[in-house]
Short mmCIF file of C-alpha atoms in Angstrom, two decimals:
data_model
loop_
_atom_site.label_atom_id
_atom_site.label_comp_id
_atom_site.label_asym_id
_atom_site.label_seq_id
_atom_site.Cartn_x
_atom_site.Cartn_y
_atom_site.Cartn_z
CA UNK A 1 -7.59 3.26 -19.08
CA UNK A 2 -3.97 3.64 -18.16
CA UNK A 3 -4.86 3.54 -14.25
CA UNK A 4 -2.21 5.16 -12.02
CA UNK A 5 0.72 5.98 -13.90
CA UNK A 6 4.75 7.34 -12.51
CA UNK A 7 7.06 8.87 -14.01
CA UNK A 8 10.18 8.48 -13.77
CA UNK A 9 10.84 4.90 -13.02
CA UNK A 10 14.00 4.97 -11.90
CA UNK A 11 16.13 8.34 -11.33
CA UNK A 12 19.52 8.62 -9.91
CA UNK A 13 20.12 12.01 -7.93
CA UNK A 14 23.36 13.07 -6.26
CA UNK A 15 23.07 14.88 -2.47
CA UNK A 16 21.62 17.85 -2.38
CA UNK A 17 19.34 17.96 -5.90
CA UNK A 18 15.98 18.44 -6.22
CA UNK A 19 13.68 16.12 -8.34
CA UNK A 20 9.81 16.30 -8.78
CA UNK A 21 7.89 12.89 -9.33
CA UNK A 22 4.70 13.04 -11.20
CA UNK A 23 1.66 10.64 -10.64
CA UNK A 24 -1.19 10.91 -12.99
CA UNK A 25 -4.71 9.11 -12.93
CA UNK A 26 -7.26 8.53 -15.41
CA UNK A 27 -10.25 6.92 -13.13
CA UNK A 28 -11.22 10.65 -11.87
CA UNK A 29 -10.16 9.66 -8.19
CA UNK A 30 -10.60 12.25 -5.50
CA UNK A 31 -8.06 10.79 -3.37
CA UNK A 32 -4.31 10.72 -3.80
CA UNK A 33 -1.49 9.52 -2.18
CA UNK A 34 1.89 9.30 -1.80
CA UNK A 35 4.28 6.24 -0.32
CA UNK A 36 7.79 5.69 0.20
CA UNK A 37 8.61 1.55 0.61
CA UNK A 38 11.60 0.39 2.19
CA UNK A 39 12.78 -3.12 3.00
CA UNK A 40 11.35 -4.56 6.52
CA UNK A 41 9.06 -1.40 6.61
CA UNK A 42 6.15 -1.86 4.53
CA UNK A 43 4.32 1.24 3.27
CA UNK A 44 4.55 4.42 4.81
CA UNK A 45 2.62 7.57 3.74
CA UNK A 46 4.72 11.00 2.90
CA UNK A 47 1.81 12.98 2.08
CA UNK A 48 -1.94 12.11 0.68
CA UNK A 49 -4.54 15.03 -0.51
CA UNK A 50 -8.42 14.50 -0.55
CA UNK A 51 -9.26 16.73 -3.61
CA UNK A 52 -7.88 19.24 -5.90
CA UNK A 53 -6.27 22.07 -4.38
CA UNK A 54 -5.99 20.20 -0.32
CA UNK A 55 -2.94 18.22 0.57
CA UNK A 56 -1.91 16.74 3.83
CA UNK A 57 0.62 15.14 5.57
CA UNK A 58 1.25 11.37 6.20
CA UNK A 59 3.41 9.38 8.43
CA UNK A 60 6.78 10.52 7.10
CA UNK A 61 6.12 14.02 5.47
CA UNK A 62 9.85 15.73 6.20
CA UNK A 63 11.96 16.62 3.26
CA UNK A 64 9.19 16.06 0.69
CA UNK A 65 6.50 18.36 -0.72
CA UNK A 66 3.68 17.80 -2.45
CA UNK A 67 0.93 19.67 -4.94
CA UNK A 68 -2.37 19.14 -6.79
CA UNK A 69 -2.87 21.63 -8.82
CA UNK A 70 -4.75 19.79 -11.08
CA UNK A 71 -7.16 16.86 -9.67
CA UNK A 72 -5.97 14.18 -12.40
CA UNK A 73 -2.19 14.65 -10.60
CA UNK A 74 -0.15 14.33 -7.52
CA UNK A 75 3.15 15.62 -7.38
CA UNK A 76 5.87 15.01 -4.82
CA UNK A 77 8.93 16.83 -4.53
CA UNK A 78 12.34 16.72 -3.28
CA UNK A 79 14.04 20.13 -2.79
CA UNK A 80 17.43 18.80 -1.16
CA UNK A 81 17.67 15.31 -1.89
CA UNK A 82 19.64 12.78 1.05
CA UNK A 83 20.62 9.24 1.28
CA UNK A 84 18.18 8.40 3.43
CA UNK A 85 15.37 9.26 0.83
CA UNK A 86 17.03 6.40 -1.41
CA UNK A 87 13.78 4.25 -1.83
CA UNK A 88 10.99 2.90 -4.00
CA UNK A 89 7.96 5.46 -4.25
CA UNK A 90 4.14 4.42 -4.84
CA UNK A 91 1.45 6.92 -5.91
CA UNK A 92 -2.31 5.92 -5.14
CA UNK A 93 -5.37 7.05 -5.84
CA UNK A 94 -8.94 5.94 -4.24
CA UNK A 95 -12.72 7.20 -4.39
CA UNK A 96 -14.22 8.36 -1.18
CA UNK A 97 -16.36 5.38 0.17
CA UNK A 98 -15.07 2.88 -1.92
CA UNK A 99 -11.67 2.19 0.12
CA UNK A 100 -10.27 0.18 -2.63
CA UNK A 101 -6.33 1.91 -3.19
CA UNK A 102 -5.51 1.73 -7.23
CA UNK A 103 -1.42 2.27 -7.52
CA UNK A 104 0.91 3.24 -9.39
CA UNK A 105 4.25 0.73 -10.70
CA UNK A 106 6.24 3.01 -8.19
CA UNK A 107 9.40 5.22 -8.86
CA UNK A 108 13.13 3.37 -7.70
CA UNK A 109 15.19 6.77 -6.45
CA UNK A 110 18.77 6.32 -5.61
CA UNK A 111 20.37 9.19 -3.74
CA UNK A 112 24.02 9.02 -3.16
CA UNK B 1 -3.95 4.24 17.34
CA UNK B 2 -4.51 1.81 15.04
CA UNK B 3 -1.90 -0.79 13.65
CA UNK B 4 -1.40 -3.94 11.95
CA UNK B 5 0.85 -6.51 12.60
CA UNK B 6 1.82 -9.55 10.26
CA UNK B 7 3.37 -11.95 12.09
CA UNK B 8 5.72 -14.04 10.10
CA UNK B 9 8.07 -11.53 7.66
CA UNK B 10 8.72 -15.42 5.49
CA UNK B 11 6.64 -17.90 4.58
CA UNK B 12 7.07 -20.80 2.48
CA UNK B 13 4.96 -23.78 1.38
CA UNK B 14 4.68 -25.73 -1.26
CA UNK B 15 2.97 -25.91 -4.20
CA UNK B 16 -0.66 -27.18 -3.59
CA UNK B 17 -0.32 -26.67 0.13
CA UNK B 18 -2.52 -24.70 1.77
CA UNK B 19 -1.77 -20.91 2.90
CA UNK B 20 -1.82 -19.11 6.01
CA UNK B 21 -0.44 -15.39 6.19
CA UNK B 22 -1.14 -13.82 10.09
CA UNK B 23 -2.26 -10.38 11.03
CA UNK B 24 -3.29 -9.29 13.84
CA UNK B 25 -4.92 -5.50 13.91
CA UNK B 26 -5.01 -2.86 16.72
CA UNK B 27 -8.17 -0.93 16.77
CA UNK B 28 -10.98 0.81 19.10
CA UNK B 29 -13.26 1.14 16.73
CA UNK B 30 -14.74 -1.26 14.47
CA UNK B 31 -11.70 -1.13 11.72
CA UNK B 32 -11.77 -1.41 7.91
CA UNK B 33 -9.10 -3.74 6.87
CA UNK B 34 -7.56 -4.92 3.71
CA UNK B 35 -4.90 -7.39 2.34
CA UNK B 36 -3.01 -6.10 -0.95
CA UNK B 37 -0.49 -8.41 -2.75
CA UNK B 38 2.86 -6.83 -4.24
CA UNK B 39 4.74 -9.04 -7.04
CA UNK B 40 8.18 -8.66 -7.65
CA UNK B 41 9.11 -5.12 -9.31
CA UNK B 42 4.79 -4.16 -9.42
CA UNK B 43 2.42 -1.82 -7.94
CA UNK B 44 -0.24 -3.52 -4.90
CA UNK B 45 -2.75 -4.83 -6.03
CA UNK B 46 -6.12 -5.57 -3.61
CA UNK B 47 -6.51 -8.83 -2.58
CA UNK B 48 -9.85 -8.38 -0.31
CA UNK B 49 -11.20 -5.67 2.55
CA UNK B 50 -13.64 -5.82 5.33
CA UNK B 51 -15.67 -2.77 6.04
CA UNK B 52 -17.69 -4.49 9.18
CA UNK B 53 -20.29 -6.51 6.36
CA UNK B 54 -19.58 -10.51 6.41
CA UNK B 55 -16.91 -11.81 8.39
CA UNK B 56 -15.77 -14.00 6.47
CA UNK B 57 -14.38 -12.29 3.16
CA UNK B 58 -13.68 -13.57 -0.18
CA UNK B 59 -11.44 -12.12 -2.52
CA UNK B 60 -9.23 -12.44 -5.77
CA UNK B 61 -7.13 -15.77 -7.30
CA UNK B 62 -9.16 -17.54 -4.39
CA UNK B 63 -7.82 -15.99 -1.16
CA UNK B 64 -10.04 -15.50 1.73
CA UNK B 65 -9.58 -13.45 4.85
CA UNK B 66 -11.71 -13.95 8.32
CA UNK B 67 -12.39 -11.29 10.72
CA UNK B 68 -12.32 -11.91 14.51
CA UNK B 69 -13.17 -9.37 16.91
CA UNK B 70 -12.43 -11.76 19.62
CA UNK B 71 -9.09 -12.28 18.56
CA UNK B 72 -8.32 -9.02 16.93
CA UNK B 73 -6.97 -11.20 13.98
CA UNK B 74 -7.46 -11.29 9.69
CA UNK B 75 -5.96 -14.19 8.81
CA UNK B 76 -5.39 -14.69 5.07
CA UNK B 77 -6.09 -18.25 4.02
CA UNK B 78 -6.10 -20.25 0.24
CA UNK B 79 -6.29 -23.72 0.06
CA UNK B 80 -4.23 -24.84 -2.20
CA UNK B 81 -1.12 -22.54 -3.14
CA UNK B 82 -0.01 -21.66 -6.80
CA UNK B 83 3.40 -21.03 -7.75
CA UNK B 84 1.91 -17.43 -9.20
CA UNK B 85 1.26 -16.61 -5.53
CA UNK B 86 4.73 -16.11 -4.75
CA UNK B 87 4.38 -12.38 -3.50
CA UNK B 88 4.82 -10.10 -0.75
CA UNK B 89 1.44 -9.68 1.09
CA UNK B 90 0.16 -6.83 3.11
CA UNK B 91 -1.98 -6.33 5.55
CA UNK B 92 -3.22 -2.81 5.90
CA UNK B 93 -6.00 -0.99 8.38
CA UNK B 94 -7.89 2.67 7.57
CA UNK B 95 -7.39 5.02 10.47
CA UNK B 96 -10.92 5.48 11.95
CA UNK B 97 -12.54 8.49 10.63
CA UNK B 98 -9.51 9.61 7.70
CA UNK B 99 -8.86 7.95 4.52
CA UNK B 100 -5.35 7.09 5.89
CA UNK B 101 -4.20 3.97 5.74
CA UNK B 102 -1.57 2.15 7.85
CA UNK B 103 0.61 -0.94 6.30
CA UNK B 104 1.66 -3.65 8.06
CA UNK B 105 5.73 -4.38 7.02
CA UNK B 106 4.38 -7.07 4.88
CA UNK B 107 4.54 -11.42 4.20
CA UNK B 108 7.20 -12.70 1.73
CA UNK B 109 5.33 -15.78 0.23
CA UNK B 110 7.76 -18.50 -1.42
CA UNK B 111 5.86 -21.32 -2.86
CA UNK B 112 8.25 -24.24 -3.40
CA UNK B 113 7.46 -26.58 -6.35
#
């Protein structure tokens, strides 16, 4: 099993571009997630969705969208990209009941 | 609301020493709470949770956490420290009633040799 896996790993985007980053699990989780780390901040969630077709927002949801069209994937997006989303991004994915988070090995975005 | 907060943003110890990483948890219900370990450039990985069963919680590499109500505290403890344990630790609580989860801002470990 390949567990949680990003893509890209690291992505450079100028101002204003958009960029989609794709999580995909294998262990048939119904719940995803999405986090954005920053230095001194810990994890904070952009978005999560509890099953295929159902998203929600997190902590930090503006400027970033989100989809699962499919319940294997979560996908965030960024439709105009700014500085201040410059920062590492985790996917996560979890059972209902079982509270244990599996994660991804995170996307590094740099937005200048 | 719930929260965590971890106490000490550094800690450093020495190899063989034992370990103490703080976090204290805000909460009016009886919480569910977790410690996850980061290493440099990885995903989190779980370390241990509590989901109001023992108190006293054992988890991976030989970590342990205690809860205490009375102190609104889960410490995580290991004995002896292993240079492997340099991390970054986090402390993290589920938001009563969602599967949200709220991270503390996390424990740089250094573990001198």
């Amino acid at each position: 099993n390949a567990g949680v896996t990003q893509t890209p790993k690291f992505r450079v985007l100028k101002t204003g571009q958009s960029m989609t980053l794709l999580c995909a699990q294998d262990m048939n989780h119904e719940y995803m997630y999405w986090y954005r780390q920053d230095p001194g901040m810990g994890l904070r969630l952009i978005h999560y969705s509890v099953g295929e077709g159902t998203t929600a927002k997190g902590e930090v949801p503006d400027g970033y969208n989100v989809s699962r069209l499919k319940k294997q994937n979560f996908l965030l997006g960024l439709e105009s990209a700014a500085p201040s989303q410059t920062s590492v991004y985790f996917c996560a994915s979890s059972d209902p009941g079982v509270e244990t988070q599996y994660f991804g090995p995170g996307t590094r975005l740099l937005v200048l | 609301a719930q929260s965590v907060t971890q106490l000490d943003s550094h800690v450093s110890v020495s190899e063989g020493t034992p370990v103490l990483l703080r976090c204290n948890y805000s909460s009016s219900y009886s919480p569910s709470l977790f410690w996850y370990v980061q290493h440099p450039n990885k995903g989190l990985q779980l370390l241990l949770k509590y989901t109001s069963a023992a108190t006293l919680v054992k988890g991976i590499n030989g970590f342990e956490a205690e809860f205490k109500k009375s102190e609104t505290s889960f410490h995580l403890t290991k004995p002896s420290a292993h240079m492997s344990d340099a991390a970054e630790y986090f402390c993290v609580v589920r938001v009563s009633g969602t599967y949200k989860y709220i991270f503390g801002t996390g424990t740089r470990l250094k573990v001198l040799a």
